[in-house]
Tab-separated table of C-alpha atoms and ligand atoms in Angstrom:
chain	number	residue	atom	x	y	z
A	1	MET	CA	128.085	70.063	143.189
A	2	ILE	CA	130.218	70.766	146.213
A	3	ARG	CA	133.951	71.178	145.960
A	4	ARG	CA	135.707	72.124	149.136
A	5	GLN	CA	138.758	74.301	148.956
A	6	ILE	CA	141.704	73.420	151.173
A	7	GLU	CA	141.579	75.925	154.024
A	8	GLY	CA	144.322	78.538	154.015
A	9	ARG	CA	145.721	77.396	150.702
A	10	GLY	CA	143.009	78.311	148.215
A	11	LEU	CA	144.012	75.346	146.044
A	12	HIS	CA	141.443	73.224	144.193
A	13	PRO	CA	141.411	69.791	145.878
A	14	HIS	CA	142.537	68.144	142.646
A	15	ALA	CA	145.516	70.483	142.350
A	16	TRP	CA	146.279	69.643	145.972
A	17	ALA	CA	146.077	65.944	145.143
A	18	PHE	CA	148.539	66.406	142.336
A	19	LEU	CA	151.035	68.178	144.621
A	20	LEU	CA	150.601	65.626	147.395
A	21	GLY	CA	150.967	62.816	144.859
A	22	LEU	CA	154.179	64.412	143.663
A	23	LEU	CA	155.505	64.793	147.231
A	24	CYS	CA	154.646	61.216	148.068
A	25	LEU	CA	156.572	60.016	145.094
A	26	LEU	CA	159.802	61.904	145.635
A	27	GLY	CA	162.516	59.316	145.914
A	28	SER	CA	160.149	56.572	144.688
A	29	PRO	CA	158.957	55.861	141.178
A	30	GLY	CA	157.962	59.463	140.395
A	31	GLY	CA	154.829	61.280	139.174
A	32	VAL	CA	153.879	64.018	136.750
A	33	ARG	CA	150.683	65.740	135.914
A	34	ALA	CA	149.263	64.191	132.740
A	35	GLY	CA	146.222	66.441	132.181
A	36	PRO	CA	143.251	67.859	134.075
A	37	ASN	CA	142.408	65.497	136.958
A	38	GLU	CA	145.095	63.083	135.804
A	39	ILE	CA	148.483	62.135	137.204
A	40	GLU	CA	151.104	59.846	135.786
A	41	LEU	CA	153.174	57.561	137.984
A	42	ARG	CA	156.355	56.121	136.519
A	43	GLY	CA	159.102	53.822	137.638
A	44	VAL	CA	161.535	51.056	136.826
A	45	ILE	CA	161.427	47.465	138.090
A	46	THR	CA	164.648	45.500	138.345
A	47	HIS	CA	165.595	41.977	139.487
A	48	GLU	CA	165.714	43.303	143.067
A	49	ASN	CA	161.942	43.469	142.836
A	50	HIS	CA	161.599	39.801	141.668
A	51	GLU	CA	158.795	38.090	143.587
A	52	THR	CA	158.065	41.194	145.676
A	53	TYR	CA	155.263	43.772	145.823
A	54	VAL	CA	155.963	47.424	145.133
A	55	GLU	CA	153.358	49.778	146.587
A	56	VAL	CA	153.167	53.132	144.856
A	57	PRO	CA	151.370	55.873	146.876
A	58	PHE	CA	149.255	58.566	145.303
A	59	ALA	CA	146.707	61.019	146.680
A	60	VAL	CA	142.992	60.971	146.045
A	61	PRO	CA	141.265	64.270	146.878
A	62	GLU	CA	137.903	64.689	148.591
A	63	ASP	CA	134.799	64.507	146.339
A	64	THR	CA	136.328	62.151	143.854
A	65	GLU	CA	133.631	60.083	142.134
A	66	ARG	CA	135.662	57.834	139.843
A	67	LEU	CA	139.223	56.560	139.646
A	68	THR	CA	140.504	55.040	136.455
A	69	VAL	CA	143.976	53.481	136.044
A	70	THR	CA	145.710	52.750	132.760
A	71	PHE	CA	148.907	50.756	133.129
A	72	GLU	CA	151.760	49.967	130.745
A	73	TYR	CA	155.078	48.318	131.158
A	74	ASP	CA	158.024	46.830	129.263
A	75	ARG	CA	157.265	43.146	128.795
A	76	ALA	CA	160.613	42.195	127.223
A	77	ASN	CA	162.551	39.212	128.694
A	78	ARG	CA	159.341	37.696	130.108
A	79	THR	CA	158.934	40.441	132.697
A	80	VAL	CA	155.500	40.296	134.343
A	81	ILE	CA	153.904	42.947	136.519
A	82	ASP	CA	150.577	42.256	138.297
A	83	LEU	CA	148.189	44.987	139.372
A	84	GLY	CA	146.038	45.738	142.383
A	85	ILE	CA	144.936	48.704	144.470
A	86	ARG	CA	144.423	49.675	148.097
A	87	ASP	CA	142.497	52.648	149.483
A	88	PRO	CA	143.401	54.354	152.825
A	89	ASN	CA	141.174	51.828	154.650
A	90	GLY	CA	141.979	48.606	152.864
A	91	PHE	CA	141.991	46.369	149.808
A	92	ARG	CA	139.992	47.453	146.716
A	93	GLY	CA	140.879	44.824	144.122
A	94	TRP	CA	143.444	42.721	142.294
A	95	SER	CA	143.505	41.856	138.638
A	96	GLY	CA	146.953	40.293	138.523
A	97	GLY	CA	148.300	40.242	135.036
A	98	ASN	CA	144.840	40.199	133.448
A	99	ARG	CA	144.072	43.873	132.939
A	100	SER	CA	145.946	46.974	131.876
A	101	THR	CA	143.090	49.303	132.725
A	102	PHE	CA	140.441	49.384	135.430
A	103	THR	CA	137.948	51.812	136.946
A	104	LEU	CA	136.276	52.193	140.341
A	105	ALA	CA	133.385	54.397	141.366
A	106	SER	CA	130.620	54.368	143.941
A	107	SER	CA	128.257	52.808	141.391
A	108	ASP	CA	130.458	50.264	139.597
A	109	ALA	CA	133.914	48.938	138.995
A	110	THR	CA	135.784	46.766	136.522
A	111	SER	CA	135.469	43.059	137.420
A	112	ALA	CA	138.114	42.166	140.042
A	113	TYR	CA	137.690	45.597	141.681
A	114	ILE	CA	135.270	46.585	144.410
A	115	PRO	CA	132.847	49.451	143.783
A	116	GLY	CA	132.185	51.916	146.528
A	117	THR	CA	132.848	55.484	147.615
A	118	LEU	CA	136.433	56.616	147.122
A	119	PRO	CA	137.809	57.792	150.491
A	120	PRO	CA	140.205	60.728	150.191
A	121	GLY	CA	143.838	60.307	151.279
A	122	GLU	CA	146.705	58.070	150.358
A	123	TRP	CA	145.888	55.230	147.974
A	124	ARG	CA	148.431	52.667	146.807
A	125	LEU	CA	148.806	51.007	143.484
A	126	ILE	CA	150.114	47.496	144.163
A	127	LEU	CA	152.603	46.150	141.624
A	128	GLY	CA	153.310	42.439	142.071
A	129	VAL	CA	156.392	41.170	140.266
A	130	PRO	CA	156.136	37.410	139.598
A	131	ASN	CA	159.134	37.531	137.267
A	132	ILE	CA	161.984	39.772	136.217
A	133	ARG	CA	165.266	38.270	135.116
A	134	LYS	CA	168.695	39.095	136.475
A	135	GLY	CA	170.173	42.134	134.774
A	136	ALA	CA	166.762	43.182	133.344
A	137	ALA	CA	165.165	46.593	133.929
A	138	ALA	CA	161.513	47.223	132.965
A	139	SER	CA	160.018	50.684	132.947
A	140	TRP	CA	156.327	51.072	133.794
A	141	SER	CA	153.849	53.922	133.832
A	142	ALA	CA	150.352	54.316	135.274
A	143	ARG	CA	147.917	57.117	134.362
A	144	VAL	CA	145.529	57.721	137.220
A	145	ARG	CA	142.408	59.681	136.280
A	146	LEU	CA	140.480	61.173	139.210
A	147	ASP	CA	137.049	62.412	138.127
A	148	PRO	CA	135.411	64.745	140.614
A	149	LYS	CA	131.768	64.359	141.648
A	150	GLY	CA	129.217	66.084	139.472
A	151	ALA	CA	131.459	66.310	136.370
A	152	PRO	CA	131.448	64.383	133.101
A	153	SER	CA	133.545	61.228	133.346
A	154	THR	CA	134.948	59.347	130.404
A	155	GLY	CA	135.247	56.278	132.675
A	156	SER	CA	131.487	56.037	133.104
A	157	ALA	CA	131.040	54.471	129.677
A	158	PHE	CA	131.014	50.659	129.760
A	159	HIS	CA	132.715	50.672	126.390
A	160	THR	CA	135.271	53.274	125.449
A	161	GLY	CA	135.625	54.020	121.736
A	162	ALA	CA	133.332	52.824	118.957
A	163	ILE	CA	131.781	49.352	118.684
A	164	ARG	CA	131.244	50.006	114.982
A	165	THR	CA	132.588	52.803	112.884
A	166	GLY	CA	130.903	54.614	110.037
A	167	PRO	CA	127.751	56.721	109.787
A	168	GLY	CA	124.360	55.066	109.658
A	169	TRP	CA	121.058	54.285	111.371
A	170	TYR	CA	121.617	52.500	114.683
A	171	ARG	CA	118.704	50.645	116.340
A	172	GLY	CA	118.187	50.232	120.066
A	173	ASP	CA	115.885	49.795	122.987
A	174	LEU	CA	116.100	52.627	125.509
A	175	HIS	CA	113.893	51.205	128.262
A	176	THR	CA	114.328	47.749	129.870
A	177	HIS	CA	114.391	46.210	133.381
A	178	SER	CA	116.088	43.178	134.907
A	179	GLY	CA	115.986	41.594	138.336
A	180	HIS	CA	118.056	44.529	139.588
A	181	SER	CA	114.676	46.260	139.798
A	182	ASP	CA	111.300	44.631	139.004
A	183	GLY	CA	112.182	42.431	135.997
A	184	SER	CA	111.404	38.731	136.408
A	185	CYS	CA	111.517	35.552	134.325
A	186	ASP	CA	111.209	31.788	134.749
A	187	SER	CA	114.170	30.047	136.330
A	188	LEU	CA	115.544	26.763	134.829
A	189	SER	CA	113.053	24.787	136.981
A	190	GLY	CA	110.179	27.133	136.074
A	191	ARG	CA	110.037	29.246	139.209
A	192	ARG	CA	109.502	32.991	138.876
A	193	VAL	CA	112.762	34.724	139.836
A	194	PRO	CA	114.357	38.170	139.540
A	195	CYS	CA	115.691	37.917	136.022
A	196	PRO	CA	119.491	37.978	135.542
A	197	VAL	CA	120.556	40.885	133.408
A	198	PHE	CA	122.419	38.808	130.788
A	199	ARG	CA	118.985	37.498	129.623
A	200	THR	CA	118.038	41.055	128.540
A	201	LEU	CA	121.261	41.534	126.654
A	202	GLU	CA	120.767	38.145	124.984
A	203	ALA	CA	117.285	39.203	123.951
A	204	ALA	CA	118.691	42.453	122.532
A	205	ARG	CA	121.273	40.507	120.535
A	206	SER	CA	118.630	38.102	119.215
A	207	ALA	CA	116.480	41.095	118.146
A	208	GLY	CA	119.422	42.430	116.149
A	209	LEU	CA	119.725	45.634	118.175
A	210	ASP	CA	122.824	47.811	118.010
A	211	PHE	CA	122.412	49.342	121.471
A	212	ILE	CA	120.433	48.847	124.669
A	213	ALA	CA	119.923	50.692	127.951
A	214	LEU	CA	119.044	48.852	131.153
A	215	THR	CA	116.932	51.379	133.041
A	216	GLU	CA	116.402	50.059	136.583
A	217	HIS	CA	114.192	52.046	138.918
A	218	ASN	CA	116.509	54.506	140.732
A	219	SER	CA	119.071	51.775	141.481
A	220	THR	CA	122.683	51.661	140.241
A	221	SER	CA	123.332	48.094	141.352
A	222	VAL	CA	123.262	46.712	137.815
A	223	TYR	CA	126.271	48.684	136.575
A	224	PRO	CA	129.154	46.422	137.756
A	225	GLU	CA	127.486	43.469	136.008
A	226	LEU	CA	126.790	45.481	132.857
A	227	ARG	CA	130.390	46.618	132.727
A	228	ALA	CA	131.501	42.978	132.851
A	229	LEU	CA	128.877	41.849	130.288
A	230	GLN	CA	129.770	44.631	127.848
A	231	ALA	CA	133.171	43.017	127.375
A	232	TYR	CA	131.435	39.846	126.166
A	233	TYR	CA	128.596	41.536	124.242
A	234	ASP	CA	131.093	43.536	122.250
A	235	THR	CA	128.855	43.899	119.206
A	236	LEU	CA	126.089	45.509	121.294
A	237	LEU	CA	126.552	48.952	122.887
A	238	VAL	CA	125.336	48.928	126.465
A	239	LEU	CA	124.399	52.430	127.601
A	240	PRO	CA	124.301	53.367	131.292
A	241	GLY	CA	120.622	54.118	131.939
A	242	ARG	CA	118.293	54.566	134.871
A	243	GLU	CA	114.591	55.177	135.354
A	244	ILE	CA	114.243	58.041	137.800
A	245	THR	CA	111.041	56.884	139.381
A	246	THR	CA	109.137	59.494	141.350
A	247	PHE	CA	105.591	59.973	142.645
A	248	GLN	CA	105.092	62.611	139.922
A	249	GLY	CA	106.283	60.658	136.908
A	250	HIS	CA	109.138	58.578	135.520
A	251	ALA	CA	112.096	59.774	133.450
A	252	ASN	CA	114.974	57.803	131.936
A	253	VAL	CA	118.497	59.149	132.258
A	254	PHE	CA	121.224	57.974	129.852
A	255	GLY	CA	124.986	58.278	130.124
A	256	VAL	CA	125.348	58.754	133.891
A	257	THR	CA	126.456	56.101	136.402
A	258	SER	CA	126.798	58.125	139.617
A	259	PRO	CA	123.953	58.418	142.125
A	260	LEU	CA	121.199	60.877	141.173
A	261	PRO	CA	118.482	62.536	143.242
A	262	PHE	CA	115.139	60.834	142.655
A	263	GLN	CA	113.011	61.855	145.631
A	264	LEU	CA	111.194	64.536	143.652
A	265	GLY	CA	109.157	66.842	145.920
A	266	SER	CA	111.438	66.194	148.964
A	267	PRO	CA	114.257	68.459	150.136
A	268	ARG	CA	116.677	66.225	148.176
A	269	ALA	CA	115.028	67.160	144.887
A	270	PRO	CA	112.479	69.925	145.415
A	271	THR	CA	111.822	70.352	141.691
A	272	LEU	CA	112.735	68.675	138.407
A	273	ASP	CA	115.533	71.241	138.046
A	274	ALA	CA	117.444	69.586	140.890
A	275	VAL	CA	117.424	66.292	138.954
A	276	LEU	CA	118.357	68.016	135.704
A	277	ASP	CA	121.235	69.899	137.388
A	278	ALA	CA	122.802	66.605	138.382
A	279	VAL	CA	122.116	64.940	134.988
A	280	GLU	CA	123.482	67.824	132.929
A	281	ALA	CA	126.592	68.309	135.084
A	282	GLU	CA	127.607	64.770	134.114
A	283	GLY	CA	126.710	65.151	130.467
A	284	GLY	CA	123.625	62.949	130.641
A	285	LEU	CA	120.331	63.093	128.801
A	286	LEU	CA	116.867	62.946	130.430
A	287	SER	CA	113.796	61.567	128.709
A	288	ILE	CA	110.238	61.730	130.141
A	289	ASN	CA	108.740	58.269	130.138
A	290	HIS	CA	105.206	57.110	129.259
A	291	PRO	CA	103.720	60.539	129.975
A	292	GLY	CA	100.300	59.425	128.786
A	293	MET	CA	99.930	56.720	131.438
A	294	PRO	CA	97.305	57.367	134.171
A	295	SER	CA	98.308	58.694	137.594
A	296	GLY	CA	96.799	58.352	141.032
A	297	GLU	CA	95.501	55.024	142.309
A	298	ALA	CA	95.070	53.671	138.787
A	299	CYS	CA	98.872	53.700	138.296
A	300	MET	CA	100.783	55.389	141.061
A	301	GLY	CA	103.469	57.784	139.793
A	302	CYS	CA	103.144	56.483	136.214
A	303	GLY	CA	101.809	59.487	134.277
A	304	TRP	CA	103.875	62.659	134.106
A	305	VAL	CA	102.395	65.373	136.400
A	306	ALA	CA	105.603	67.150	137.630
A	307	PRO	CA	105.913	70.777	136.535
A	308	ILE	CA	108.553	71.364	133.843
A	309	PRO	CA	110.291	74.671	134.732
A	310	ASP	CA	112.247	74.809	131.491
A	311	CYS	CA	111.395	72.464	128.628
A	312	SER	CA	114.641	73.244	126.789
A	313	ARG	CA	116.329	71.018	129.386
A	314	ILE	CA	114.217	67.952	128.477
A	315	GLY	CA	116.294	65.920	125.981
A	316	ALA	CA	113.575	63.460	124.868
A	317	VAL	CA	110.069	62.110	125.454
A	318	GLU	CA	109.093	58.463	125.244
A	319	ILE	CA	106.325	58.761	122.690
A	320	ALA	CA	105.774	55.000	122.473
A	321	ASN	CA	106.122	52.637	125.402
A	322	GLY	CA	105.934	48.821	124.998
A	323	GLY	CA	103.657	48.499	127.961
A	324	GLY	CA	101.197	51.039	126.553
A	325	LEU	CA	101.314	49.376	123.126
A	326	ARG	CA	100.558	45.985	124.648
A	327	LEU	CA	97.644	47.314	126.687
A	328	THR	CA	95.960	49.319	123.920
A	329	GLY	CA	97.355	47.753	120.722
A	330	SER	CA	98.223	51.162	119.332
A	331	ALA	CA	100.762	53.974	119.724
A	332	GLU	CA	97.816	56.366	119.315
A	333	GLY	CA	95.574	54.836	121.997
A	334	PRO	CA	94.542	56.432	125.278
A	335	LEU	CA	98.014	55.795	126.801
A	336	SER	CA	99.948	57.391	123.918
A	337	GLY	CA	102.828	59.730	124.635
A	338	LEU	CA	102.224	61.597	121.353
A	339	PRO	CA	99.852	64.346	122.660
A	340	PHE	CA	102.254	65.203	125.531
A	341	TRP	CA	105.216	65.352	123.112
A	342	GLU	CA	103.264	67.446	120.590
A	343	SER	CA	102.243	69.909	123.314
A	344	LEU	CA	105.967	70.474	124.102
A	345	LEU	CA	106.745	70.874	120.395
A	346	ASP	CA	103.843	73.357	120.113
A	347	GLN	CA	105.472	75.402	122.881
A	348	GLY	CA	108.586	75.678	120.718
A	349	CYS	CA	110.573	73.101	122.675
A	350	ARG	CA	112.995	70.889	120.724
A	351	VAL	CA	112.518	67.476	122.292
A	352	THR	CA	113.389	64.260	120.505
A	353	GLY	CA	110.670	61.623	120.338
A	354	ILE	CA	112.004	58.180	121.330
A	355	ALA	CA	110.615	54.775	122.340
A	356	GLY	CA	111.358	51.880	124.611
A	357	SER	CA	109.883	48.422	125.205
A	358	ASP	CA	109.831	48.810	129.036
A	359	ASN	CA	110.384	45.053	128.966
A	360	HIS	CA	110.367	43.332	132.377
A	361	ASP	CA	110.723	39.754	131.088
A	362	PRO	CA	113.082	38.954	128.216
A	363	ASP	CA	111.024	35.813	127.401
A	364	ALA	CA	107.919	38.103	126.965
A	365	LYS	CA	105.965	35.044	128.150
A	366	GLY	CA	102.428	34.653	126.966
A	367	GLY	CA	102.461	38.074	125.309
A	368	GLY	CA	102.434	39.604	128.794
A	369	GLN	CA	105.346	41.891	127.865
A	370	SER	CA	106.454	43.832	124.875
A	371	PRO	CA	109.540	42.030	123.588
A	372	VAL	CA	112.950	43.669	123.885
A	373	GLY	CA	113.355	45.979	120.895
A	374	ARG	CA	109.652	46.545	120.294
A	375	PRO	CA	109.220	49.463	119.900
A	376	ALA	CA	112.735	50.529	118.886
A	377	THR	CA	114.480	53.852	118.630
A	378	VAL	CA	116.591	54.324	115.500
A	379	VAL	CA	119.243	56.983	115.638
A	380	TYR	CA	121.431	58.366	112.862
A	381	ALA	CA	124.951	58.619	114.235
A	382	PRO	CA	128.522	58.837	112.867
A	383	GLU	CA	129.461	55.621	114.682
A	384	LEU	CA	128.184	53.149	117.300
A	385	SER	CA	129.604	54.614	120.509
A	386	GLN	CA	128.127	56.034	123.665
A	387	PRO	CA	128.959	59.730	122.849
A	388	ALA	CA	127.721	59.353	119.251
A	389	ILE	CA	124.421	57.738	120.189
A	390	LEU	CA	123.748	60.330	122.971
A	391	GLU	CA	124.622	63.162	120.610
A	392	GLY	CA	122.454	61.600	117.899
A	393	LEU	CA	119.493	61.510	120.324
A	394	ARG	CA	120.079	65.179	121.117
A	395	ARG	CA	120.321	66.192	117.469
A	396	GLY	CA	117.047	64.460	116.691
A	397	ARG	CA	117.705	62.638	113.414
A	398	VAL	CA	115.799	59.805	114.997
A	399	PHE	CA	112.693	57.757	114.243
A	400	VAL	CA	110.591	55.339	116.244
A	401	ASP	CA	109.890	51.878	114.818
A	402	LEU	CA	106.628	50.403	116.084
A	403	GLY	CA	106.936	47.192	114.075
A	404	ALA	CA	107.624	48.128	110.495
A	405	PRO	CA	108.986	45.500	108.013
A	406	ALA	CA	112.701	44.808	108.457
A	407	GLY	CA	114.840	47.354	106.699
A	408	ALA	CA	112.174	50.077	106.628
A	409	SER	CA	113.152	53.591	107.678
A	410	VAL	CA	111.920	57.152	107.369
A	411	ASP	CA	113.839	60.351	106.944
A	412	LEU	CA	112.565	63.870	106.145
A	413	THR	CA	113.981	66.940	104.471
A	414	VAL	CA	112.171	70.198	104.106
A	415	ALA	CA	113.225	72.809	101.529
A	416	SER	CA	112.304	76.454	101.312
A	417	GLY	CA	113.692	77.658	98.017
A	418	LYS	CA	117.285	76.477	97.994
A	419	VAL	CA	117.577	76.154	101.759
A	420	ARG	CA	117.026	72.648	103.201
A	421	ALA	CA	116.841	71.110	106.675
A	422	GLY	CA	116.614	67.540	107.880
A	423	MET	CA	115.069	65.872	110.884
A	424	GLY	CA	116.136	67.621	114.101
A	425	GLU	CA	117.331	70.708	112.217
A	426	SER	CA	115.602	74.061	111.828
A	427	LEU	CA	114.551	75.964	108.732
A	428	ARG	CA	113.732	79.615	108.386
A	429	VAL	CA	110.323	80.053	106.729
A	430	ARG	CA	110.021	83.095	104.532
A	431	GLY	CA	106.570	84.753	104.633
A	432	GLY	CA	104.366	81.841	103.700
A	433	ALA	CA	106.578	80.680	100.823
A	434	PRO	CA	105.771	77.022	99.939
A	435	LEU	CA	107.747	74.260	101.558
A	436	ARG	CA	108.864	71.184	99.660
A	437	LEU	CA	108.632	68.065	101.884
A	438	THR	CA	110.545	64.905	100.924
A	439	ALA	CA	110.139	61.775	103.003
A	440	THR	CA	112.500	58.974	102.094
A	441	VAL	CA	111.064	55.567	103.004
A	442	PRO	CA	113.406	52.793	101.776
A	443	GLY	CA	112.182	49.285	102.538
A	444	LEU	CA	108.511	50.171	102.115
A	445	ARG	CA	106.540	49.334	98.963
A	446	ASP	CA	103.071	50.477	99.996
A	447	GLY	CA	101.173	52.220	102.708
A	448	MET	CA	101.159	55.891	103.446
A	449	VAL	CA	103.450	58.687	104.504
A	450	GLU	CA	101.651	61.132	106.733
A	451	PHE	CA	103.103	64.647	106.997
A	452	VAL	CA	102.141	66.048	110.429
A	453	THR	CA	102.420	69.751	111.240
A	454	GLY	CA	101.702	71.728	114.403
A	455	GLY	CA	102.520	74.663	116.644
A	456	ASN	CA	100.130	77.257	115.202
A	457	GLY	CA	97.691	77.030	118.157
A	458	LYS	CA	95.589	74.369	116.478
A	459	PRO	CA	95.601	70.539	116.807
A	460	PRO	CA	98.251	68.878	114.576
A	461	THR	CA	97.293	68.585	110.896
A	462	ARG	CA	97.920	65.303	109.051
A	463	THR	CA	98.426	65.200	105.291
A	464	PRO	CA	98.590	61.684	103.763
A	465	ALA	CA	100.600	60.832	100.687
A	466	PRO	CA	100.666	57.284	99.282
A	467	ILE	CA	103.881	55.273	98.920
A	468	ARG	CA	103.753	53.911	95.388
A	469	GLY	CA	106.777	51.622	95.324
A	470	LEU	CA	109.185	54.564	95.244
A	471	PRO	CA	111.793	55.235	97.895
A	472	ALA	CA	110.668	58.882	98.314
A	473	VAL	CA	107.356	60.662	98.747
A	474	THR	CA	107.065	64.413	98.211
A	475	ALA	CA	104.487	67.026	99.007
A	476	GLU	CA	104.181	70.788	98.898
A	477	LEU	CA	103.000	72.678	101.926
A	478	ARG	CA	101.977	76.269	102.305
A	479	PRO	CA	102.802	76.772	105.999
A	480	ALA	CA	100.085	78.275	108.140
A	481	PRO	CA	101.282	81.367	110.050
A	482	GLY	CA	102.993	80.353	113.295
A	483	LEU	CA	103.639	76.746	112.284
A	484	LYS	CA	106.547	75.456	114.415
A	485	TRP	CA	107.242	71.888	113.258
A	486	VAL	CA	106.643	69.294	110.601
A	487	ARG	CA	107.379	65.530	110.724
A	488	ALA	CA	106.773	62.456	108.588
A	489	ASP	CA	105.099	59.291	109.952
A	490	VAL	CA	104.462	56.086	108.062
A	491	ARG	CA	101.267	53.959	108.095
A	492	SER	CA	100.604	50.469	106.842
A	493	PRO	CA	98.087	49.942	104.014
A	494	ASP	CA	95.463	49.168	106.761
A	495	GLY	CA	96.206	52.441	108.574
A	496	ARG	CA	98.413	51.225	111.436
A	497	LEU	CA	101.154	53.583	112.521
A	498	LEU	CA	104.518	51.901	111.712
A	499	LEU	CA	107.127	54.624	111.974
A	500	ILE	CA	107.156	58.004	113.709
A	501	GLY	CA	109.690	60.576	112.493
A	502	ASN	CA	111.140	63.505	114.395
A	503	PRO	CA	110.407	67.083	113.409
A	504	VAL	CA	112.074	69.605	111.218
A	505	TYR	CA	111.676	72.794	113.240
A	506	LEU	CA	110.323	75.864	111.426
A	507	GLN	CA	111.492	79.340	112.360
A	508	ASN	CA	108.975	82.052	111.429
B	1	ZN	ZN1	108.083	53.729	134.274
B	2	ZN	ZN1	110.205	51.165	133.171
């Protein structure tokens, strides 16, 4: 992240912007600082402004990544104020009387506004006044948020606030592609075309998903469309995602809309740390994709071969990928991400296991694609919102659904004496004292829970316990010295893996 100081003044550019904004507004509508990186413009419209345009200047500092305006005014007496904006070089959008808030960034913008870099200097909010009656006076205010590059931005979410409130398990697909990268589908006349992104959202809705991430290869071009579609798909949370696609492996990033370095191994991103620096600065989460895929000429850049300098920075691993499932028919086949994930867990890394369909055709024609939502990632979260789902993924009370009956889930608690821990939490193990494992499996009448343990320098150990029509299965475990993790998976009566739980971490 680069932030230039204003020479000779020593002021942070955003403080400078605030002062300049204030100076520009003296004698005009007025401006006050409304918080970090936020200014408030205020004014009053009277009949003198009827059928005119009032341009309100404010300053945008260098290295601003996103600008978000929230506008309010007194609508009494049929006063109407339209809204638009101009940057130092020209027109950047007009929403008339249709929107009270809009956002612009290099990657995306609210419909009616033009995405692109935000040039520093004097910008102007355009207030059009189609109507204000004689004798009327209408006060207005505009909050202008100016998010600097390389910092978390509340405006990057396509949906602010919660789509659904209340704690629960939320189901989603964290890996999909549309025609903005290499997704394709049949057109109305049956030609193969780059598939429009709404088709993927429609497939997610049909599959009953709560959230979805479009993860185009390196490109950010899908974001303006997703922002517009999110307003219509307001029962489905659309997460900003991207598949950082390198010659040394693929990794999904969630929660970031600004450009990210992807040329791993080049001066732009010499190591994975350079990518992680950018992702973490903006509050995003990185997940290593399909690490068990082959590399080299068999599948260029598919398998994960990049060194991982610090595994504590890896948020998640895609342990099941729809493409791999389709090719091998199993989450445990030769393309499985499970061994890679377990090797990270064995090193003591806390990395959440997740899944994604990697769907490239929402029609999944001829079985050539894994359908959207298969496999799914199911996250326990306090509500259905972008921050809650990302935090839920980090916390690790998460399971992967490979095709279990509807309504089936798995959760795990481990107790040592009176102390208990759940999935994603850690538990101190006292000198080989027995552990009580409880897997809750509502929605499943038969089959098998499999308790899986590892981290003691040996291959993972699997201990099966039958589901006998009860919602919980228990087992007692005498932990081997050095054991680092335990999780609960679920198998069908014929032995197929249906659900993969995340670990409870053991502290020796
Ligand atoms: Zn990939
Ligand atoms: Zn992909």
